Amino acid sequence: MTPFRDARIADACAVPLDAADDFAGWREQARRLIMAEVPPDRVVWQVPGEGGEDLFAAGKPRRLPAPARDVMPPRVPRSFLELAGKAALHSDPQRFALLYRLLWRLQARPRLMEDAADADVRRLGDLARSVRRDIHKMRAFVRFRAVQKEDEEHYVAWFEPQHHILRANAAFFVNRFTAMHWSILTPEGSLHWDGEVLREGPPARREEAPSGDPAEELWRRYYAAIFNPARLKVGAMLKEMPRRYWKNLPEAALIPDLVAGAQAREAAMVDQGASLFGNERPASLAAIAEEIQACRRCPIGCNGTRAVPGEGPRHAALMIVGEQPGDSEEEQGRPFIGPAGRLLRAYLEDAGIDPQRAWVTNAVKHFKFAARGKRRLHQNPTAREIDICRWWVESERLLIQPRLILTLGASAARGMLGKTISVQKERGRAHVLEDGTELWPTVHPSYLLRLHDDGRAAEEARFAADLRKVAARLGELAA
């Protein structure tokens, strides 16, 4: 930038915007300011309803200086405009100042947005991500309640956004609920759709929205019926559905009791899977290999594929449990002979574990897949399918009596423990079973094969470390 050419530029410019989400207005004013070479520290952005009065902004806004004659209109990368459009909706009172400061700096450093270490660039990304999350939460957690308005049914919802996203979300609700007549009330403003015209209204209070309607009891019963305790991860649930939204969700009142009873319900699911079998377990590993071929107790066993038995020494000290056979394993009838199996064997050998001395098997004995032309694409087994097949893998364990079990992936861990665990949190340490056998969970080697180059090296190192711990523990148990 060249030195100031007009004495008026030395004074601060108070720039008013029409609304808290007036990105278009900011963009036009910022363009004029850049062309007039007004630096960021001489600009005060005035946003209705946000206070933030500044010493330089007292009184009436000053007239913006005229653009310098030889200054070209500002040019910015698309990445800046995309992030800036979202960040402008944030509730941070300094957001417009940040946007202008970045715009100013971009004129001298056109590639500034590529500098991930720059504080302003990082802050812009943080604001944009927060706004995107709030937009998603509004779309996910708005609940309409039916009210009778004159001779027609009208639907009203209450929502409390963290940021200025109401108008940004208007098109989504119009497109999704075009046939309904609805209103969305918020502390910032309201939207009203009559089937043809969308109108904006003033801010509302919570008591102006209805508290419930007869359909909510049906919804609560449906929510309780589909709640799957086997897939419950409280931390992940709270991340996706923070508690601050619960007060406006009719199903939220059920969550504490559903969570509290999840462990008992999960145990019941496991017991129900075992109840499909008799009390007499197979007498030998050969009997298991024969009987799994005829097992049709779950949908996977009925899909026409060949069951794949485990293999290895009869009294192996180490039992390795994977998820399920893949395409190659099903065709040849042997476990872990595909790409993941070859990778596993290489890591076992590097850790000092002889794969030939381990019993290798899977938690689910048949290959679950989705047909895509001539290809068979792997599908994850459900908790119910794992629980049913647990009878077989547990029968293998009782016959082999290993000193240590290495489980690969969440499905394998559930097949041995009868419950779902977070493998990333529990990996690399022992879980002692009722008979004293140690279970050591880690990720499945296929997980490593799916990773991109930027994250694969670190995960491979963790996997190798997990196997070294298993090797060391096997040595201690053998001593």
Tab-separated table of N, CA, C and O in Angstrom, residues 329-371:
chain	number	residue	atom	x	y	z
A	329	GLU	N	-11.012	-64.457	1.574
A	329	GLU	CA	-11.130	-65.490	2.603
A	329	GLU	C	-12.325	-66.406	2.340
A	329	GLU	O	-12.246	-67.629	2.518
A	330	GLU	N	-13.428	-65.815	1.920
A	330	GLU	CA	-14.630	-66.625	1.662
A	330	GLU	C	-14.397	-67.558	0.470
A	330	GLU	O	-14.827	-68.721	0.486
A	331	GLU	N	-13.713	-67.073	-0.553
A	331	GLU	CA	-13.472	-67.908	-1.731
A	331	GLU	C	-12.566	-69.096	-1.420
A	331	GLU	O	-12.760	-70.192	-1.934
A	332	GLN	N	-11.541	-68.878	-0.555
A	332	GLN	CA	-10.575	-69.940	-0.263
A	332	GLN	C	-10.868	-70.675	1.043
A	332	GLN	O	-10.234	-71.684	1.344
A	333	GLY	N	-11.795	-70.142	1.849
A	333	GLY	CA	-12.176	-70.829	3.072
A	333	GLY	C	-11.151	-70.759	4.178
A	333	GLY	O	-11.142	-71.618	5.074
A	334	ARG	N	-10.300	-69.730	4.174
A	334	ARG	CA	-9.270	-69.572	5.200
A	334	ARG	C	-9.268	-68.125	5.691
A	334	ARG	O	-9.481	-67.192	4.891
A	335	PRO	N	-8.998	-67.896	6.984
A	335	PRO	CA	-9.017	-66.525	7.512
A	335	PRO	C	-7.708	-65.779	7.231
A	335	PRO	O	-6.636	-66.378	7.143
A	336	PHE	N	-7.828	-64.475	7.060
A	336	PHE	CA	-6.690	-63.554	6.962
A	336	PHE	C	-5.679	-63.957	5.887
A	336	PHE	O	-4.479	-64.054	6.139
A	337	ILE	N	-6.163	-64.152	4.670
A	337	ILE	CA	-5.245	-64.424	3.561
A	337	ILE	C	-5.294	-63.313	2.515
A	337	ILE	O	-4.574	-63.374	1.518
A	338	GLY	N	-6.150	-62.279	2.747
A	338	GLY	CA	-6.234	-61.152	1.835
A	338	GLY	C	-5.209	-60.086	2.182
A	338	GLY	O	-4.263	-60.310	2.953
A	339	PRO	N	-5.360	-58.857	1.625
A	339	PRO	CA	-4.403	-57.778	1.889
A	339	PRO	C	-4.244	-57.456	3.370
A	339	PRO	O	-3.124	-57.262	3.851
A	340	ALA	N	-5.371	-57.404	4.119
A	340	ALA	CA	-5.279	-57.111	5.552
A	340	ALA	C	-4.544	-58.219	6.286
A	340	ALA	O	-3.763	-57.974	7.220
A	341	GLY	N	-4.779	-59.478	5.885
A	341	GLY	CA	-4.107	-60.599	6.521
A	341	GLY	C	-2.610	-60.576	6.271
A	341	GLY	O	-1.805	-60.859	7.183
A	342	ARG	N	-2.212	-60.264	5.049
A	342	ARG	CA	-0.777	-60.197	4.737
A	342	ARG	C	-0.101	-59.086	5.528
A	342	ARG	O	1.025	-59.241	6.031
A	343	LEU	N	-0.802	-57.937	5.661
A	343	LEU	CA	-0.243	-56.837	6.445
A	343	LEU	C	-0.121	-57.238	7.915
A	343	LEU	O	0.896	-56.952	8.568
A	344	LEU	N	-1.150	-57.914	8.439
A	344	LEU	CA	-1.116	-58.356	9.829
A	344	LEU	C	0.072	-59.282	10.086
A	344	LEU	O	0.810	-59.120	11.069
A	345	ARG	N	0.277	-60.255	9.214
A	345	ARG	CA	1.365	-61.200	9.415
A	345	ARG	C	2.720	-60.505	9.394
A	345	ARG	O	3.631	-60.869	10.157
A	346	ALA	N	2.870	-59.497	8.555
A	346	ALA	CA	4.137	-58.762	8.511
A	346	ALA	C	4.384	-58.035	9.827
A	346	ALA	O	5.512	-58.048	10.359
A	347	TYR	N	3.351	-57.418	10.367
A	347	TYR	CA	3.506	-56.699	11.637
A	347	TYR	C	3.736	-57.667	12.801
A	347	TYR	O	4.493	-57.357	13.726
A	348	LEU	N	3.073	-58.816	12.774
A	348	LEU	CA	3.291	-59.810	13.825
A	348	LEU	C	4.742	-60.272	13.838
A	348	LEU	O	5.387	-60.370	14.899
A	349	GLU	N	5.280	-60.559	12.667
A	349	GLU	CA	6.665	-61.006	12.578
A	349	GLU	C	7.625	-59.925	13.036
A	349	GLU	O	8.622	-60.212	13.730
A	350	ASP	N	7.362	-58.653	12.676
A	350	ASP	CA	8.216	-57.552	13.121
A	350	ASP	C	8.199	-57.424	14.644
A	350	ASP	O	9.195	-57.009	15.253
A	351	ALA	N	7.057	-57.760	15.256
A	351	ALA	CA	6.935	-57.661	16.710
A	351	ALA	C	7.507	-58.887	17.424
A	351	ALA	O	7.569	-58.905	18.663
A	352	GLY	N	7.919	-59.887	16.667
A	352	GLY	CA	8.467	-61.092	17.273
A	352	GLY	C	7.435	-62.151	17.577
A	352	GLY	O	7.668	-63.042	18.405
A	353	ILE	N	6.281	-62.093	16.912
A	353	ILE	CA	5.205	-63.073	17.109
A	353	ILE	C	5.129	-63.959	15.871
A	353	ILE	O	5.012	-63.455	14.749
A	354	ASP	N	5.193	-65.256	16.061
A	354	ASP	CA	5.084	-66.195	14.953
A	354	ASP	C	3.612	-66.434	14.631
A	354	ASP	O	2.888	-67.038	15.426
A	355	PRO	N	3.129	-65.958	13.464
A	355	PRO	CA	1.706	-66.138	13.129
A	355	PRO	C	1.298	-67.614	13.073
A	355	PRO	O	0.128	-67.935	13.316
A	356	GLN	N	2.249	-68.503	12.759
A	356	GLN	CA	1.918	-69.921	12.637
A	356	GLN	C	1.612	-70.556	13.990
A	356	GLN	O	1.024	-71.635	14.048
A	357	ARG	N	1.987	-69.903	15.064
A	357	ARG	CA	1.759	-70.458	16.395
A	357	ARG	C	0.518	-69.853	17.058
A	357	ARG	O	0.269	-70.095	18.241
A	358	ALA	N	-0.246	-69.030	16.327
A	358	ALA	CA	-1.463	-68.403	16.864
A	358	ALA	C	-2.701	-69.030	16.239
A	358	ALA	O	-2.675	-69.488	15.091
A	359	TRP	N	-3.787	-69.054	17.012
A	359	TRP	CA	-5.089	-69.446	16.456
A	359	TRP	C	-5.721	-68.194	15.871
A	359	TRP	O	-5.925	-67.194	16.567
A	360	VAL	N	-6.025	-68.209	14.588
A	360	VAL	CA	-6.542	-67.046	13.874
A	360	VAL	C	-7.980	-67.329	13.462
A	360	VAL	O	-8.254	-68.351	12.802
A	361	THR	N	-8.882	-66.430	13.821
A	361	THR	CA	-10.297	-66.652	13.539
A	361	THR	C	-11.004	-65.310	13.399
A	361	THR	O	-10.360	-64.251	13.433
A	362	ASN	N	-12.326	-65.329	13.269
A	362	ASN	CA	-13.130	-64.108	13.138
A	362	ASN	C	-14.333	-64.162	14.066
A	362	ASN	O	-14.838	-65.248	14.384
A	363	ALA	N	-14.793	-62.985	14.481
A	363	ALA	CA	-15.965	-62.899	15.350
A	363	ALA	C	-17.229	-63.312	14.615
A	363	ALA	O	-18.162	-63.855	15.211
A	364	VAL	N	-17.293	-63.037	13.313
A	364	VAL	CA	-18.425	-63.429	12.463
A	364	VAL	C	-17.890	-64.383	11.403
A	364	VAL	O	-16.867	-64.104	10.779
A	365	LYS	N	-18.559	-65.492	11.199
A	365	LYS	CA	-17.995	-66.569	10.388
A	365	LYS	C	-18.337	-66.490	8.903
A	365	LYS	O	-17.674	-67.136	8.091
A	366	HIS	N	-19.367	-65.759	8.547
A	366	HIS	CA	-19.726	-65.597	7.136
A	366	HIS	C	-19.360	-64.194	6.653
A	366	HIS	O	-19.211	-63.267	7.459
A	367	PHE	N	-19.243	-64.043	5.358
A	367	PHE	CA	-18.882	-62.776	4.717
A	367	PHE	C	-20.147	-61.963	4.428
A	367	PHE	O	-20.992	-62.389	3.634
A	368	LYS	N	-20.252	-60.801	5.052
A	368	LYS	CA	-21.377	-59.904	4.785
A	368	LYS	C	-20.954	-58.892	3.729
A	368	LYS	O	-19.940	-58.202	3.900
A	369	PHE	N	-21.738	-58.776	2.665
A	369	PHE	CA	-21.333	-57.912	1.557
A	369	PHE	C	-22.561	-57.313	0.875
A	369	PHE	O	-23.696	-57.755	1.066
A	370	ALA	N	-22.281	-56.305	0.054
A	370	ALA	CA	-23.284	-55.727	-0.840
A	370	ALA	C	-22.778	-55.909	-2.262
A	370	ALA	O	-21.620	-55.576	-2.561
A	371	ALA	N	-23.616	-56.461	-3.142
A	371	ALA	CA	-23.213	-56.704	-4.522
A	371	ALA	C	-23.224	-55.405	-5.325
A	371	ALA	O	-24.201	-54.655	-5.290
